[in-house]
Coordinates of C-alpha atoms in Angstrom, one line a residue:
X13 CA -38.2 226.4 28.4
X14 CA -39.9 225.2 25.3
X15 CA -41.5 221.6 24.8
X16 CA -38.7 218.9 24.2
X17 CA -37.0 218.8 21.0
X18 CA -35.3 215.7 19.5
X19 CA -32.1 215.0 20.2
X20 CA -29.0 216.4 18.4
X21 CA -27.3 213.5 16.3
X22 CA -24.2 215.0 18.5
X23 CA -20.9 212.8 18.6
X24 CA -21.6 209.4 20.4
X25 CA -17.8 209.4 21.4
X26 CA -18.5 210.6 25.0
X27 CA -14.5 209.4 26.1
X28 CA -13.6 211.5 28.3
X29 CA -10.0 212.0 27.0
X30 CA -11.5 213.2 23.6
X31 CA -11.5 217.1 23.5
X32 CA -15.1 218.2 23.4
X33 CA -14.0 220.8 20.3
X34 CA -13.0 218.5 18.2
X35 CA -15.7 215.7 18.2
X36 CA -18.0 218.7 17.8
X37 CA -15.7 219.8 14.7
X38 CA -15.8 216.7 13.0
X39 CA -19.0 216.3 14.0
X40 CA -19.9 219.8 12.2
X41 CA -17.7 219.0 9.1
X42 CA -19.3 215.9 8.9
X43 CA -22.8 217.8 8.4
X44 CA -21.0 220.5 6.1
X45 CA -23.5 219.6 3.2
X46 CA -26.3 220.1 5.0
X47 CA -25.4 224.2 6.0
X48 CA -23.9 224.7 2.7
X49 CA -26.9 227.5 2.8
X50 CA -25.3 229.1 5.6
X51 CA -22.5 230.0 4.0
X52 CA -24.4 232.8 2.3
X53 CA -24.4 234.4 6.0
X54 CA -20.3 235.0 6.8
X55 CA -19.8 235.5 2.8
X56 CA -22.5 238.6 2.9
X57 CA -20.9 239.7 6.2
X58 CA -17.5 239.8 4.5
X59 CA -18.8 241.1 1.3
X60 CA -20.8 243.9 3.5
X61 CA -17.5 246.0 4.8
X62 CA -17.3 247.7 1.5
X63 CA -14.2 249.3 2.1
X64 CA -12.6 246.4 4.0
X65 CA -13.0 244.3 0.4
X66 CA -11.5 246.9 -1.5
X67 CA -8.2 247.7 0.4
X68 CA -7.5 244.1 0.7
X69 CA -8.4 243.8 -3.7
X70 CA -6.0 246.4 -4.1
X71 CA -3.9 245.5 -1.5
X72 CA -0.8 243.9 -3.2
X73 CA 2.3 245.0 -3.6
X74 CA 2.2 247.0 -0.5
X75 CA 3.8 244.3 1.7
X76 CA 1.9 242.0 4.0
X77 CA 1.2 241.6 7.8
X78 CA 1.0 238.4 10.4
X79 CA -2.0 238.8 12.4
X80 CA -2.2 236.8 15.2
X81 CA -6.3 236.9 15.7
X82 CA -8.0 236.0 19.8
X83 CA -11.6 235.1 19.2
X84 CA -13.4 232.6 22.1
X85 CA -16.8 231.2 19.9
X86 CA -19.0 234.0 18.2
X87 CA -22.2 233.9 16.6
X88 CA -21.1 234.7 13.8
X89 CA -17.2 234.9 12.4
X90 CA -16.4 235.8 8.6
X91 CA -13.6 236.8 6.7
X92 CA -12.7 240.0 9.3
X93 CA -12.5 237.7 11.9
X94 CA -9.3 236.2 10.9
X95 CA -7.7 239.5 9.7
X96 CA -7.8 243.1 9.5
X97 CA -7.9 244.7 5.4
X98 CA -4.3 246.2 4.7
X99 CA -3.8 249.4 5.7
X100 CA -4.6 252.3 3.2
X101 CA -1.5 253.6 0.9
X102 CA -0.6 256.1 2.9
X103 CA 3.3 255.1 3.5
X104 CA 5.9 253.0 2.4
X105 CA 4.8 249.3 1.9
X106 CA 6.8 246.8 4.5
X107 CA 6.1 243.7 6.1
X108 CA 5.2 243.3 9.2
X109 CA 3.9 241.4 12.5
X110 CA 0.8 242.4 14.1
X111 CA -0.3 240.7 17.4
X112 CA -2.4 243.4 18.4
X113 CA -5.6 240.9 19.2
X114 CA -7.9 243.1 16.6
X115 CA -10.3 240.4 16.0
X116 CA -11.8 241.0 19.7
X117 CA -15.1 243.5 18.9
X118 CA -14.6 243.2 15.2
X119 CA -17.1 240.8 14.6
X120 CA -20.1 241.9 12.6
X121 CA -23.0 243.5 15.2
X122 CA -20.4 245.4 16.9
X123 CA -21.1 249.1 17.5
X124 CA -18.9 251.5 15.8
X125 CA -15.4 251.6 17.1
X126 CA -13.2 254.6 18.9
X127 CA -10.3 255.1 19.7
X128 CA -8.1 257.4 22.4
X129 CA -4.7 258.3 21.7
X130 CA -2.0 257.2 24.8
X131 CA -1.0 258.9 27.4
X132 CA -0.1 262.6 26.7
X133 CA -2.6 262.4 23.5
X134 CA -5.8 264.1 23.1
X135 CA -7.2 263.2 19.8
X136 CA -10.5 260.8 19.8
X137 CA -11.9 259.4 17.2
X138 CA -14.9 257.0 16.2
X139 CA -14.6 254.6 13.1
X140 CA -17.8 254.6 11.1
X141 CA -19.3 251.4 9.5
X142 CA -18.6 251.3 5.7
X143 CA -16.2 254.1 5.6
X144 CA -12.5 254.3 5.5
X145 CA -11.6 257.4 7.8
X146 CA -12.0 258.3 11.0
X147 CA -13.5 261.1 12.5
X148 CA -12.8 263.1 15.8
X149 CA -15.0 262.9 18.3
X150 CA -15.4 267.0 18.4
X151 CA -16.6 267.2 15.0
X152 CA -19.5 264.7 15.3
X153 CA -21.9 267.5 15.5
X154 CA -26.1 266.9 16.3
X155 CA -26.8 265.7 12.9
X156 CA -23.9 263.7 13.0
X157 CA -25.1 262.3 16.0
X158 CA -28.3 261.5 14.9
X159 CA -27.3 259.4 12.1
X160 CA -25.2 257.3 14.1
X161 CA -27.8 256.4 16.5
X162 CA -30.2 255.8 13.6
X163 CA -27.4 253.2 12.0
X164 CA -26.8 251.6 15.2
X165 CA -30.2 250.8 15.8
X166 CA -30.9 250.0 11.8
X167 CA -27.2 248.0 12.2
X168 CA -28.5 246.2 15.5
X169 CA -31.8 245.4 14.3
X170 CA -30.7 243.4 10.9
X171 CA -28.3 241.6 12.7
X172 CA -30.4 240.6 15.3
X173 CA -32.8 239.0 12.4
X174 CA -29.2 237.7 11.0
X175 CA -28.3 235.8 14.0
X176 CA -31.9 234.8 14.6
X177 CA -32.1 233.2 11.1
X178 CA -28.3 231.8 11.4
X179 CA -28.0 230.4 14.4
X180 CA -31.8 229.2 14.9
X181 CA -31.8 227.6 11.8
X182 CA -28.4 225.7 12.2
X183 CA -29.6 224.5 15.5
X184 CA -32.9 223.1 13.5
X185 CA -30.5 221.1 10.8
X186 CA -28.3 220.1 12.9
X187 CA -31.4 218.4 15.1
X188 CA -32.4 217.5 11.5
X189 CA -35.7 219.6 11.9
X190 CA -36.4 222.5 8.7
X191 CA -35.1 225.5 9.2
X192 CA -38.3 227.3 9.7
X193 CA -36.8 231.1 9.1
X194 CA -39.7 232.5 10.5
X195 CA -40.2 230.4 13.8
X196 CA -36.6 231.5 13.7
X197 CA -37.0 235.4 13.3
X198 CA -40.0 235.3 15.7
X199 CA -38.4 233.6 19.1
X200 CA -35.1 234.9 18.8
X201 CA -34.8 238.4 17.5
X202 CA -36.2 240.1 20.4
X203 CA -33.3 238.2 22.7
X204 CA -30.4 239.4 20.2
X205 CA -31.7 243.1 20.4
X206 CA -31.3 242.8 24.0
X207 CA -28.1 241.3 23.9
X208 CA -26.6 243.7 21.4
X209 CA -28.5 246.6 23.4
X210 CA -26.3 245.2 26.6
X211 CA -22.9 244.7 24.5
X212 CA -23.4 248.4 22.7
X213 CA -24.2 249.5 26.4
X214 CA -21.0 248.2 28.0
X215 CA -19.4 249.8 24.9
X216 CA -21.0 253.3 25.7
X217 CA -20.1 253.4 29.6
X218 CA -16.4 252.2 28.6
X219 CA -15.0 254.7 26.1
X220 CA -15.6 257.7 28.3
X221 CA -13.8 256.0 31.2
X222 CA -10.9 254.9 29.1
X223 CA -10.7 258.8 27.6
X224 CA -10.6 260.3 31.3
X225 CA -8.1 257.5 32.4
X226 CA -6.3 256.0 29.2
X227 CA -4.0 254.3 31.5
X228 CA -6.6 251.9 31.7
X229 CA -6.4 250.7 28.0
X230 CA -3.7 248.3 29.2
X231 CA -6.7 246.5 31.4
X232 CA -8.7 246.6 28.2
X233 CA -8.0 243.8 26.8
X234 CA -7.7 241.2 29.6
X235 CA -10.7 242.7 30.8
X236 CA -11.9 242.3 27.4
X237 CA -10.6 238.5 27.2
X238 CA -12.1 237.2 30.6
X239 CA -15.5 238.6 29.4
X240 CA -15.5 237.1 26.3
X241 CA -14.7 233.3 27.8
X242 CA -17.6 234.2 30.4
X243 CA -20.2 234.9 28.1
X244 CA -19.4 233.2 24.5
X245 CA -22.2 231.2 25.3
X246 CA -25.0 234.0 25.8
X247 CA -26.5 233.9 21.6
X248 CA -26.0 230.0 21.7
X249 CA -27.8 229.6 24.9
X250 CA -31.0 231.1 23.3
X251 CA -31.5 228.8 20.2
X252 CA -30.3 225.6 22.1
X253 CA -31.9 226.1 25.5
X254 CA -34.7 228.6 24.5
X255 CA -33.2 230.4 27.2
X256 CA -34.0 234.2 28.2
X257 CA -31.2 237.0 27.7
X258 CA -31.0 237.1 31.8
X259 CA -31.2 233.2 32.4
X260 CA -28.4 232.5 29.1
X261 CA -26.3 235.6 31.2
X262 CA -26.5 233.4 34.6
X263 CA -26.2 229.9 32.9
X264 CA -23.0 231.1 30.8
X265 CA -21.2 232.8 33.2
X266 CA -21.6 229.9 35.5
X267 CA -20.3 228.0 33.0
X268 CA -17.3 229.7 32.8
X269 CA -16.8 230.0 36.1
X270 CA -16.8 226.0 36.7
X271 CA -14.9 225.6 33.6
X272 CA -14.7 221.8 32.7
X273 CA -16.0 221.4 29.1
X274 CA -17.1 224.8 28.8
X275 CA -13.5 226.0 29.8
X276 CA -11.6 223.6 26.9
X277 CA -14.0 224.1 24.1
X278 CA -13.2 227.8 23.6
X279 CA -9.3 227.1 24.2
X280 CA -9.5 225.1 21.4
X281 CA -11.4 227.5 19.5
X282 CA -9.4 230.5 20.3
X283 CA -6.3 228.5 19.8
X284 CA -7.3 227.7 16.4
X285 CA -8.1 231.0 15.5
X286 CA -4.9 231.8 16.5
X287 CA -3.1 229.2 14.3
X288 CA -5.1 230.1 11.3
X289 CA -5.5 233.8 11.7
X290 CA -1.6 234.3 10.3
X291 CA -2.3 232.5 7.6
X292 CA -5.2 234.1 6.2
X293 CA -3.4 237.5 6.8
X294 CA -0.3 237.2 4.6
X295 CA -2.7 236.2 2.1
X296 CA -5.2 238.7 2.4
X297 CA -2.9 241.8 3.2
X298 CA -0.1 240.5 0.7
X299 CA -2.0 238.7 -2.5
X300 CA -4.3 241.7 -3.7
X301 CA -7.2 240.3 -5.3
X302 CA -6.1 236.8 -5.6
X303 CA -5.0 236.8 -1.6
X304 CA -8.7 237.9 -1.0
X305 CA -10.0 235.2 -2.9
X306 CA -7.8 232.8 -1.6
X307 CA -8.5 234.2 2.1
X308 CA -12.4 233.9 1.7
X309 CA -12.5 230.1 0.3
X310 CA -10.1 229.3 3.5
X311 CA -12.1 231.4 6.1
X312 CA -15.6 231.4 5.2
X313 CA -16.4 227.4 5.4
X314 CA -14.2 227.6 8.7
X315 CA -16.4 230.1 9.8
X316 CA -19.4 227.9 9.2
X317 CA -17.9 225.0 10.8
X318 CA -16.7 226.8 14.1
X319 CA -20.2 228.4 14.7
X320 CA -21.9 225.1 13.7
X321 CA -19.5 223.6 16.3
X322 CA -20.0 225.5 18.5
X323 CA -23.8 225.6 17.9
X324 CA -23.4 221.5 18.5
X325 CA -21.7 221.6 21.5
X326 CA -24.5 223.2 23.5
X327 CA -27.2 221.4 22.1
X328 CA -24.9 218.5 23.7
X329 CA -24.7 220.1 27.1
X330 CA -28.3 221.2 27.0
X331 CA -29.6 217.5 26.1
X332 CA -27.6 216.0 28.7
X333 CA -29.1 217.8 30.9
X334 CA -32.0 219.8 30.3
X335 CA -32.5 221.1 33.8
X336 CA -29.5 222.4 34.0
X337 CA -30.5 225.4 32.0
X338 CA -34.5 225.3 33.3
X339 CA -34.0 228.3 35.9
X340 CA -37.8 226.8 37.4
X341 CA -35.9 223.7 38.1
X342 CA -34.0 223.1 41.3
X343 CA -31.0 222.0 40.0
X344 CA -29.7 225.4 38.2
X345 CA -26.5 224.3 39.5
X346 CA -25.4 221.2 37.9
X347 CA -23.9 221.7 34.8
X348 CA -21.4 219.9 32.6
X349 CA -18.2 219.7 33.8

């Protein structure tokens, strides 16, 4: 652990009939003008999925979709978070309602995505950053290959600096210290490599499994959703407890194992992902360029606030009890409940 910090001006409103998210929340909007900077990070993210932006700009008049979005806290949520761009204009346009849960993985920093047909199928395919098609899995060839490795490690790298600077440096405002970017970059970059490193990991050992056996993509996304509420608090757990990628594992998984706090935080904040995430599709997959627009000025700065909510919540749990995340201390056990 690193020497004490100040305090967090986190909520004095300790009742404990108040929900933890929302003092947090309000706390977080209450502080909006002081991470107005932030809000270059989710627009860039958004702006950064070239082809997302342009299917959802030249998405109107091909009908809309209702997303319904499950996201438990993330380091870092944007626009893509709260929908997926429409669809390219390949059929007839139509309306429609999708509760498919697409905003679990979607975030930026995950690895490249593939897919497995159903039972029956055999056609697998991985999704490449930046691109719009898909390509099989057989025609990914050693050059192929080797491009993809070198941008996922390129990919994990600046994200790792991303979250660093991000999530470090809204932990320093929100203790009213500077943001100190490089201070930032320096102590937590190496822990976000690791983490990504373990997520991409989990990643790699699963899709072969769920290719020999794609009955098992119905246990994907409970699966999915239990590890998710476990271990939401990994990336925070480094900034606000200067924790190590094994000690934030053990202390966030314990967390969610108690529940308590920990438990109705990221209810609330996948329930209000939820609620929103509708909203911001019709307007995104139905309004074209205007929708998009419209989309981005309703998603971004609730971006920033969740994560800086989120960010604020820890630093409350972690200065109520600081040896609760100490793993030298005796008392690894006693956390907030």
């Amino acid at each position: 652990m690193s020497a004490a910090r100040p305090p967090s001006d986190s909520a004095d409103d300790h009742r404990p009939d108040r929900s933890p998210f929302l003092r947090h929340f309000e706390r977080a909007v209450g502080r909006f003008g002081d991470l107005l900077s932030f809000l270059a990070v989710p627009l860039f993210a958004t702006l950064l999925e070239i082809d997302a932006v342009r299917r959802a700009v030249a998405g109107t008049g091909r009908g809309f979709s209702i997303e319904f979005k499950f996201q438990f806290p993330s380091p870092l949520l944007d626009l893509w978070s709260f929908t997926d761009p429409p669809e390219p204009a390949t059929g007839p346009p139509s309306p429609g309602l999708d509760g498919d849960g697409g905003g679990i993985g979607d975030s930026p920093g995950s690895p490249p995505a593939g897919s497995a047909s159903g039972p029956g199928g055999d056609t697998v395919t991985v999704d490449l950053p930046y691109r719009a098609e898909s390509i099989p899995l057989e025609a990914i060839g050693p050059d192929l290959l080797g491009w993809l490795l070198a941008l996922l490690v390129g990919y994990t790298v600046f994200y790792s600096v991303v979250y660093a600077i991000y999530l470090g440096g809204m932990d320093r405002r929100l203790r009213n210290e500077p943001v100190a970017v490089a201070d930032c970059v320096r102590s937590y970059t190496g822990r976000f490599l690791v983490y990504f490193a373990v997520v991409f990991g989990v990643f790699l050992l699963a899709v072969p499994i769920l290719i020999a056996q794609p009955m098992l993509v119905l246990l994907a996304l409970p699966v999915a959703l239990v590890a998710m509420y476990l271990f939401y608090g990994v990336p925070f757990l480094f900034v606000t407890a200067d924790a190590s990628v094994r000690q934030a594992f053990r202390r966030s998984y314990r967390l969610g194992v108690a529940g308590g706090a920990y438990l109705r935080f990221g209810l609330w904040h996948f329930a209000t992902v939820l609620l929103v995430s509708p909203v911001i599709s019709v307007a995104v997959t139905g309004g074209g360029a205007a929708g998009f627009l419209l989309g981005s000025v309703v998603a971004l700065p609730l971006s920033l606030v969740l994560t800086a909510t989120t960010v604020s919540f820890f630093d409350e749990l972690v200065d109520r009890d600081p040896n609760a995340f100490d793993e030298s201390s005796g008392t690894g056990d006693r956390i907030d409940r």
